[in-house]
Tab-separated table of C-alpha atoms and ligand atoms in Angstrom:
chain	number	residue	atom	x	y	z
A	125	MET	CA	-0.098	0.310	-0.098
A	126	GLY	CA	0.706	3.573	0.201
A	127	TRP	CA	1.400	6.503	-2.483
A	128	SER	CA	2.798	4.280	-5.063
A	129	SER	CA	-0.278	1.702	-4.468
A	130	VAL	CA	-2.336	4.950	-6.553
A	131	ILE	CA	-1.612	4.283	-10.812
A	132	GLY	CA	-0.931	7.785	-11.865
A	133	GLN	CA	-2.785	10.746	-10.646
A	134	LYS	CA	1.018	12.937	-10.235
A	135	VAL	CA	-0.379	16.186	-10.230
A	136	ALA	CA	-2.593	14.715	-7.633
A	137	LYS	CA	-0.699	12.998	-5.309
A	138	HIS	CA	1.844	16.419	-5.739
A	139	ARG	CA	-1.015	18.773	-3.772
A	140	LEU	CA	-1.850	15.819	-1.102
A	141	GLY	CA	2.170	14.907	-0.622
A	142	THR	CA	2.207	18.491	0.565
A	143	LEU	CA	-0.248	17.653	4.126
A	144	PHE	CA	3.003	15.847	4.404
A	145	SER	CA	4.971	18.258	5.082
A	146	GLY	CA	4.057	21.158	7.371
A	147	GLU	CA	1.283	22.388	8.336
A	148	PRO	CA	-1.335	20.713	5.857
A	149	GLY	CA	-4.576	22.605	4.869
A	150	HIS	CA	-8.205	21.784	6.832
A	151	ALA	CA	-10.689	20.829	3.655
A	152	TYR	CA	-9.400	19.404	0.189
A	153	VAL	CA	-12.087	18.518	-2.269
A	154	LEU	CA	-10.932	15.513	-4.724
A	155	THR	CA	-13.303	15.626	-7.896
A	156	GLY	CA	-12.915	13.722	-10.451
A	157	PRO	CA	-15.789	10.804	-13.042
A	158	THR	CA	-17.827	7.890	-11.208
A	159	GLY	CA	-14.055	5.408	-11.219
A	160	ILE	CA	-11.480	7.497	-11.445
A	161	GLY	CA	-9.722	6.803	-7.653
A	162	LYS	CA	-11.200	9.429	-5.559
A	163	THR	CA	-12.447	6.880	-2.731
A	164	MET	CA	-8.537	5.064	-3.291
A	165	LEU	CA	-7.180	8.306	-3.442
A	166	ALA	CA	-9.125	10.171	-0.476
A	167	MET	CA	-8.121	6.749	1.848
A	168	GLU	CA	-4.566	6.383	1.069
A	169	THR	CA	-3.790	10.351	2.294
A	170	ALA	CA	-6.229	9.286	5.369
A	171	ARG	CA	-3.984	6.846	6.017
A	172	ALA	CA	-0.949	8.318	5.566
A	173	LEU	CA	-2.067	11.221	7.553
A	174	LEU	CA	-3.006	9.112	10.595
A	175	CYS	CA	0.017	7.131	10.521
A	176	SER	CA	2.625	8.055	13.278
A	177	GLU	CA	5.921	7.064	11.169
A	178	VAL	CA	4.321	8.476	7.490
A	179	THR	CA	7.356	7.369	4.396
A	180	SER	CA	7.796	8.920	1.658
A	181	ASP	CA	5.417	6.912	0.363
A	182	GLY	CA	2.923	7.560	2.749
A	183	ALA	CA	1.399	5.435	5.075
A	184	CYS	CA	4.047	2.996	7.352
A	185	ASP	CA	1.862	0.196	7.232
A	186	GLN	CA	3.486	-0.480	10.394
A	187	CYS	CA	2.202	1.386	13.661
A	188	ALA	CA	-0.696	0.918	15.415
A	189	ASN	CA	-2.666	3.267	13.791
A	190	CYS	CA	-1.555	1.324	10.023
A	191	ARG	CA	-3.447	-1.188	11.799
A	192	TYR	CA	-6.335	-0.211	13.134
A	193	THR	CA	-6.965	2.002	9.881
A	194	ALA	CA	-6.507	-1.333	8.111
A	195	ALA	CA	-8.700	-2.823	9.898
A	196	GLY	CA	-11.666	-0.296	9.757
A	197	THR	CA	-11.456	0.204	13.476
A	198	HIS	CA	-9.238	3.213	13.598
A	199	PRO	CA	-11.095	6.079	16.042
A	200	ASP	CA	-10.096	8.900	15.122
A	201	LEU	CA	-10.917	8.242	11.077
A	202	ARG	CA	-14.503	9.368	10.040
A	203	ILE	CA	-15.759	8.216	6.587
A	204	LEU	CA	-19.726	9.647	5.560
A	205	ALA	CA	-20.720	6.440	2.415
A	206	ILE	CA	-24.336	6.423	0.952
A	207	PRO	CA	-25.495	3.279	2.715
A	208	ASP	CA	-26.619	0.299	1.048
A	209	GLY	CA	-29.530	0.811	-1.057
A	210	GLU	CA	-29.957	4.466	-0.153
A	211	LYS	CA	-29.949	7.906	-2.580
A	212	GLY	CA	-27.825	10.130	0.363
A	213	ILE	CA	-25.727	10.935	2.889
A	214	ARG	CA	-28.418	12.128	6.184
A	215	VAL	CA	-28.722	14.707	7.744
A	216	ALA	CA	-28.537	12.950	10.875
A	217	ASP	CA	-25.215	10.497	9.702
A	218	VAL	CA	-24.081	14.420	9.392
A	219	ARG	CA	-24.374	16.027	12.445
A	220	SER	CA	-23.270	12.782	14.699
A	221	LYS	CA	-20.299	12.047	12.511
A	222	VAL	CA	-19.089	15.365	11.716
A	223	SER	CA	-20.712	18.274	13.157
A	224	SER	CA	-21.159	16.908	16.402
A	225	ASP	CA	-17.855	14.831	16.769
A	226	ILE	CA	-15.350	17.243	15.447
A	227	SER	CA	-14.558	19.347	19.096
A	228	ILE	CA	-13.843	15.835	20.496
A	229	TYR	CA	-9.919	15.452	20.441
A	230	PRO	CA	-8.094	11.919	18.494
A	231	GLN	CA	-7.979	9.646	21.022
A	232	ILE	CA	-4.221	7.779	19.549
A	233	ALA	CA	-3.595	10.142	16.523
A	234	THR	CA	-2.319	13.732	16.289
A	235	ARG	CA	-5.068	14.475	13.767
A	236	LYS	CA	-8.831	13.502	13.094
A	237	VAL	CA	-9.758	12.627	9.329
A	238	TYR	CA	-13.231	13.192	7.772
A	239	VAL	CA	-13.431	11.358	4.455
A	240	ILE	CA	-17.050	12.861	3.173
A	241	ASP	CA	-18.796	11.690	-0.122
A	242	GLY	CA	-19.749	14.654	-1.834
A	243	ASP	CA	-22.294	13.950	-4.040
A	244	GLY	CA	-24.427	12.095	-1.579
A	245	LEU	CA	-24.971	15.370	0.077
A	246	ASN	CA	-27.247	17.338	-0.162
A	247	GLU	CA	-27.873	20.966	0.048
A	248	GLU	CA	-28.716	20.684	4.117
A	249	GLY	CA	-25.503	18.308	4.091
A	250	GLN	CA	-23.569	20.238	3.429
A	251	ASN	CA	-24.705	23.376	5.773
A	252	ALA	CA	-24.169	21.083	8.308
A	253	ILE	CA	-20.318	19.829	7.029
A	254	LEU	CA	-20.229	24.356	6.657
A	255	LYS	CA	-20.128	25.435	10.176
A	256	THR	CA	-17.343	23.082	11.072
A	257	LEU	CA	-15.498	24.285	7.672
A	258	GLU	CA	-15.868	27.977	8.758
A	259	GLU	CA	-13.685	27.393	12.347
A	260	PRO	CA	-11.813	23.577	12.222
A	261	PRO	CA	-10.190	22.641	14.318
A	262	SER	CA	-6.016	22.734	14.200
A	263	TYR	CA	-6.232	18.836	14.467
A	264	ALA	CA	-9.259	17.574	12.030
A	265	VAL	CA	-8.705	17.348	7.486
A	266	PHE	CA	-11.563	17.333	5.241
A	267	LEU	CA	-11.408	15.104	1.996
A	268	ILE	CA	-14.319	14.796	0.501
A	269	THR	CA	-14.602	13.166	-3.235
A	270	VAL	CA	-17.358	14.114	-5.005
A	271	GLN	CA	-17.992	14.232	-9.495
A	272	ASP	CA	-18.370	17.931	-10.229
A	273	ALA	CA	-17.580	20.485	-8.227
A	274	SER	CA	-20.784	22.613	-9.561
A	275	LYS	CA	-22.199	19.982	-6.795
A	276	LEU	CA	-20.654	21.768	-4.112
A	277	LEU	CA	-22.345	25.066	-2.386
A	278	PRO	CA	-19.951	28.030	-3.575
A	279	THR	CA	-19.247	28.184	0.078
A	280	VAL	CA	-17.939	25.318	0.495
A	281	MET	CA	-15.750	25.337	-2.370
A	282	SER	CA	-14.058	28.483	-1.382
A	283	ARG	CA	-13.432	27.146	1.937
A	284	SER	CA	-11.624	24.647	0.505
A	285	VAL	CA	-8.617	23.027	-1.805
A	286	THR	CA	-10.029	21.525	-4.629
A	287	VAL	CA	-7.563	18.572	-6.363
A	288	ALA	CA	-8.667	16.936	-10.095
A	289	LEU	CA	-8.196	13.488	-10.677
A	290	SER	CA	-7.114	13.645	-13.931
A	291	PRO	CA	-8.066	10.399	-17.010
A	292	ASN	CA	-5.196	7.756	-15.933
A	293	THR	CA	-3.471	6.674	-19.028
A	294	GLU	CA	-3.769	3.606	-20.901
A	295	GLU	CA	-0.409	2.035	-19.287
A	296	GLU	CA	-1.193	3.214	-16.414
A	297	VAL	CA	-4.862	1.165	-16.253
A	298	LEU	CA	-3.338	-1.921	-18.152
A	299	SER	CA	-1.263	-2.126	-15.186
A	300	ILE	CA	-4.123	-1.482	-12.853
A	301	LEU	CA	-6.055	-4.443	-14.638
A	302	THR	CA	-2.760	-6.932	-14.894
A	303	SER	CA	-0.659	-5.938	-11.540
A	304	ARG	CA	-3.982	-5.684	-8.834
A	305	LEU	CA	-6.471	-7.694	-10.566
A	306	GLY	CA	-4.764	-10.427	-12.115
A	307	VAL	CA	-6.840	-9.609	-15.595
A	308	PRO	CA	-4.070	-11.756	-18.446
A	309	ALA	CA	-2.622	-8.895	-20.564
A	310	LYS	CA	-4.976	-10.079	-23.795
A	311	ASP	CA	-7.642	-9.065	-22.702
A	312	ALA	CA	-6.334	-6.110	-20.746
A	313	VAL	CA	-5.935	-4.796	-23.687
A	314	PHE	CA	-9.271	-3.994	-24.805
A	315	TYR	CA	-10.560	-2.812	-21.513
A	316	ALA	CA	-7.874	-0.223	-20.667
A	317	ARG	CA	-8.887	1.481	-24.173
A	318	TYR	CA	-12.991	0.454	-23.608
A	319	ALA	CA	-12.755	2.543	-20.372
A	320	ASN	CA	-10.977	6.065	-21.558
A	321	GLY	CA	-8.412	6.400	-19.259
A	322	ILE	CA	-11.122	5.544	-15.912
A	323	PRO	CA	-10.179	2.755	-14.234
A	324	GLY	CA	-12.704	1.699	-12.169
A	325	HIS	CA	-14.526	1.521	-16.288
A	326	ALA	CA	-12.185	-1.342	-17.347
A	327	ILE	CA	-12.330	-2.691	-13.568
A	328	ASN	CA	-16.185	-3.334	-13.674
A	329	LEU	CA	-15.926	-5.064	-17.446
A	330	ALA	CA	-13.257	-6.795	-16.393
A	331	GLN	CA	-14.887	-8.300	-13.699
A	332	SER	CA	-18.150	-8.638	-15.546
A	333	GLN	CA	-18.952	-12.105	-17.069
A	334	TRP	CA	-21.880	-10.772	-19.427
A	335	PHE	CA	-18.734	-7.888	-20.645
A	336	SER	CA	-17.268	-9.925	-21.842
A	337	GLY	CA	-19.471	-13.128	-22.703
A	338	LEU	CA	-21.137	-10.071	-25.141
A	339	ARG	CA	-17.970	-9.347	-27.243
A	340	GLU	CA	-17.553	-12.236	-27.648
A	341	ASP	CA	-20.893	-12.726	-28.683
A	342	VAL	CA	-21.357	-9.429	-30.717
A	343	ALA	CA	-17.648	-10.099	-32.662
A	344	GLY	CA	-19.377	-13.625	-33.582
A	345	LEU	CA	-22.294	-12.660	-35.328
A	346	ILE	CA	-20.277	-9.855	-37.310
A	347	PHE	CA	-17.560	-12.400	-38.798
A	348	SER	CA	-20.763	-14.915	-39.465
A	349	ILE	CA	-23.341	-12.382	-41.103
A	350	PRO	CA	-21.023	-11.264	-44.477
A	351	ASP	CA	-22.193	-15.480	-45.043
A	352	ALA	CA	-25.319	-14.810	-43.652
A	353	GLY	CA	-28.461	-14.769	-45.468
A	354	LYS	CA	-30.542	-12.212	-45.478
A	355	ALA	CA	-33.504	-13.580	-43.732
A	356	SER	CA	-31.051	-15.137	-40.839
A	357	ILE	CA	-29.716	-11.492	-40.896
A	358	LEU	CA	-33.554	-11.006	-39.921
A	359	THR	CA	-34.751	-13.921	-38.004
A	360	SER	CA	-30.931	-15.225	-36.199
A	361	ALA	CA	-29.108	-12.133	-36.249
A	362	TYR	CA	-32.090	-9.595	-35.428
A	363	SER	CA	-33.004	-11.773	-32.149
A	364	PHE	CA	-30.368	-11.647	-31.036
A	365	PHE	CA	-30.092	-7.903	-31.214
A	366	GLU	CA	-34.066	-8.694	-29.491
A	367	THR	CA	-32.683	-10.715	-26.456
A	368	GLU	CA	-30.156	-7.398	-25.945
A	369	LYS	CA	-32.220	-5.242	-26.052
A	370	ASP	CA	-30.758	-3.147	-23.399
A	371	HIS	CA	-27.560	-3.879	-24.080
A	372	CYS	CA	-27.568	-2.518	-27.471
A	373	ASP	CA	-25.678	0.475	-26.268
A	374	GLU	CA	-22.871	-1.925	-25.369
A	375	ILE	CA	-23.447	-3.366	-28.622
A	376	LEU	CA	-22.781	-0.863	-30.494
A	377	LEU	CA	-20.251	0.814	-29.509
A	378	ILE	CA	-18.661	-3.381	-29.446
A	379	ILE	CA	-19.554	-3.789	-32.957
A	380	GLY	CA	-17.939	0.422	-33.676
A	381	LEU	CA	-14.588	-0.656	-31.956
A	382	ILE	CA	-14.224	-4.483	-34.526
A	383	PHE	CA	-14.803	-1.650	-37.331
A	384	ARG	CA	-12.199	0.575	-35.733
A	385	ASP	CA	-9.521	-2.591	-35.913
A	386	MET	CA	-10.633	-3.912	-39.609
A	387	ALA	CA	-10.334	-0.058	-41.041
A	388	PHE	CA	-6.957	0.011	-39.394
A	389	LEU	CA	-6.041	-3.627	-40.818
A	390	THR	CA	-7.441	-2.428	-44.025
A	391	SER	CA	-4.844	-0.427	-43.903
A	392	ASP	CA	-1.690	-0.525	-42.852
A	393	GLY	CA	-1.543	-3.946	-42.111
A	394	GLY	CA	-2.179	-4.076	-38.986
A	395	ALA	CA	0.674	-2.170	-37.798
A	396	VAL	CA	-1.532	-0.097	-35.406
A	397	ASN	CA	-2.560	-1.436	-31.957
A	398	LEU	CA	-5.751	-2.750	-32.320
A	399	LEU	CA	-8.610	-2.764	-29.390
A	400	ASN	CA	-9.400	-6.479	-29.978
A	401	ASP	CA	-5.903	-7.982	-30.245
A	402	ASP	CA	-7.194	-11.185	-29.796
A	403	LYS	CA	-8.986	-11.182	-32.801
A	404	ARG	CA	-7.012	-10.225	-34.696
A	405	ASP	CA	-6.583	-13.251	-37.428
A	406	LYS	CA	-10.630	-13.404	-37.561
A	407	MET	CA	-10.525	-10.405	-38.174
A	408	LYS	CA	-7.479	-10.118	-40.877
A	409	SER	CA	-9.842	-13.373	-42.788
A	410	VAL	CA	-12.974	-12.347	-43.100
A	411	ILE	CA	-10.952	-8.886	-45.434
A	412	SER	CA	-9.375	-11.017	-47.018
A	413	ARG	CA	-12.305	-13.589	-48.022
A	414	HIS	CA	-14.677	-10.966	-49.240
A	415	LYS	CA	-11.790	-8.534	-50.626
A	416	LEU	CA	-12.645	-5.855	-48.281
A	417	SER	CA	-11.328	-2.036	-48.838
A	418	VAL	CA	-11.124	0.638	-46.021
A	419	SER	CA	-14.318	2.242	-47.921
A	420	ASN	CA	-16.300	-1.155	-47.069
A	421	ILE	CA	-15.478	-1.224	-43.403
A	422	ARG	CA	-16.038	2.613	-43.875
A	423	ARG	CA	-19.337	2.546	-44.573
A	424	ALA	CA	-20.693	-0.625	-41.933
A	425	ASN	CA	-19.084	1.551	-39.347
A	426	ASP	CA	-21.401	4.918	-40.843
A	427	ALA	CA	-24.459	1.959	-40.583
A	428	VAL	CA	-23.890	1.651	-36.525
A	429	THR	CA	-23.681	5.229	-36.268
A	430	ARG	CA	-26.980	6.223	-37.913
A	431	ALA	CA	-28.208	3.664	-36.237
A	432	SER	CA	-27.271	4.940	-32.880
A	433	ARG	CA	-28.545	8.054	-33.858
A	434	SER	CA	-31.440	6.616	-35.270
A	435	LEU	CA	-32.183	4.962	-31.618
A	436	LEU	CA	-31.350	7.975	-29.754
A	437	ALA	CA	-34.344	10.403	-31.863
A	438	ASN	CA	-36.487	6.430	-30.320
A	439	CYS	CA	-37.145	5.514	-34.305
A	440	SER	CA	-38.358	2.140	-34.471
A	441	TYR	CA	-36.282	-0.764	-32.847
A	442	GLU	CA	-36.414	-3.786	-35.148
A	443	SER	CA	-36.402	-0.973	-38.039
A	444	THR	CA	-33.604	0.236	-36.961
A	445	VAL	CA	-31.824	-2.354	-35.902
A	446	CYS	CA	-32.890	-4.738	-38.672
A	447	GLN	CA	-31.747	-1.647	-41.419
A	448	MET	CA	-27.858	-1.939	-39.966
A	449	LEU	CA	-27.862	-5.346	-40.386
A	450	LEU	CA	-28.257	-5.717	-44.155
A	451	SER	CA	-25.961	-2.827	-44.195
A	452	ILE	CA	-23.154	-4.227	-42.440
A	453	GLN	CA	-23.590	-7.310	-44.346
A	454	LYS	CA	-23.898	-5.357	-47.691
A	455	GLU	CA	-20.179	-3.591	-47.209
A	456	LEU	CA	-18.746	-6.617	-45.051
A	457	SER	CA	-19.723	-9.150	-48.723
A	458	ASN	CA	-18.314	-7.005	-50.941
A	459	ALA	CA	-21.157	-7.774	-52.583
B	138	ZN	ZN1	1.822	3.497	9.685
């Protein structure tokens, strides 16, 4: 554990690192989209703030404070998260865990740290916290996470230092997937690119059975389309879409990423990194068997883009999907 366990986020870590060199500020707002790692960074910062033998890599993992934080029983660490099954944090919990608690001196550490999910706070909850932010005791540090800083009251923001987390690089997301979750490298490449710099998205996809199954099914369907007859497209191919209607957005995205790779493969032989690297041979075989040009692939991809737009505009699902499948069949069979 320690700072180095938070992969990437150099700028955010640098800003939070100033907390350990000298008297810390009292309130930090960590912003960034869901899955970027705000809570992990806040918790790692909290552990370091409470640690009595803090190192250049953050918490020492050895001292009594670290043992308590690891066990989730540190008396000077308060975590306010949205309870399971609820939409927000109750104001009563803000009062009992923060407003009424803040004047009690730390019991073990030299600080008290409050890690708060700002997305769960309504205005009343924020106002309850605001009172403590106006005149915090010297030992208190607030680490508030929120997707978008505009969700917090200007009065809360003006008493806090904003630390924005930025999307990770593809290499960083890959490293999280392979080294931390043990995802095989060939699968990790796809998830890392699909997730667009948000490790949480990549992790969710990598851990979801349905997504990897869906991707395999979609790839199989697309590769079978050039040899399928019109009747089979309108029945069995469409019935797949009918069954997976709830995942239509993901399906169209997966198809778009397959076509992206096929366009690269037709234009430069595939020297570039492919999103679907594990499907390279299959894509190459479809391209060579049907003598596909980059224009064929682009027109097939245009059909997917048009279908996405039509579905957004609430056009009929069946006719939109069938039209798309027939256009894809026309291009991929090079008829
Ligand atoms: Zn420690």
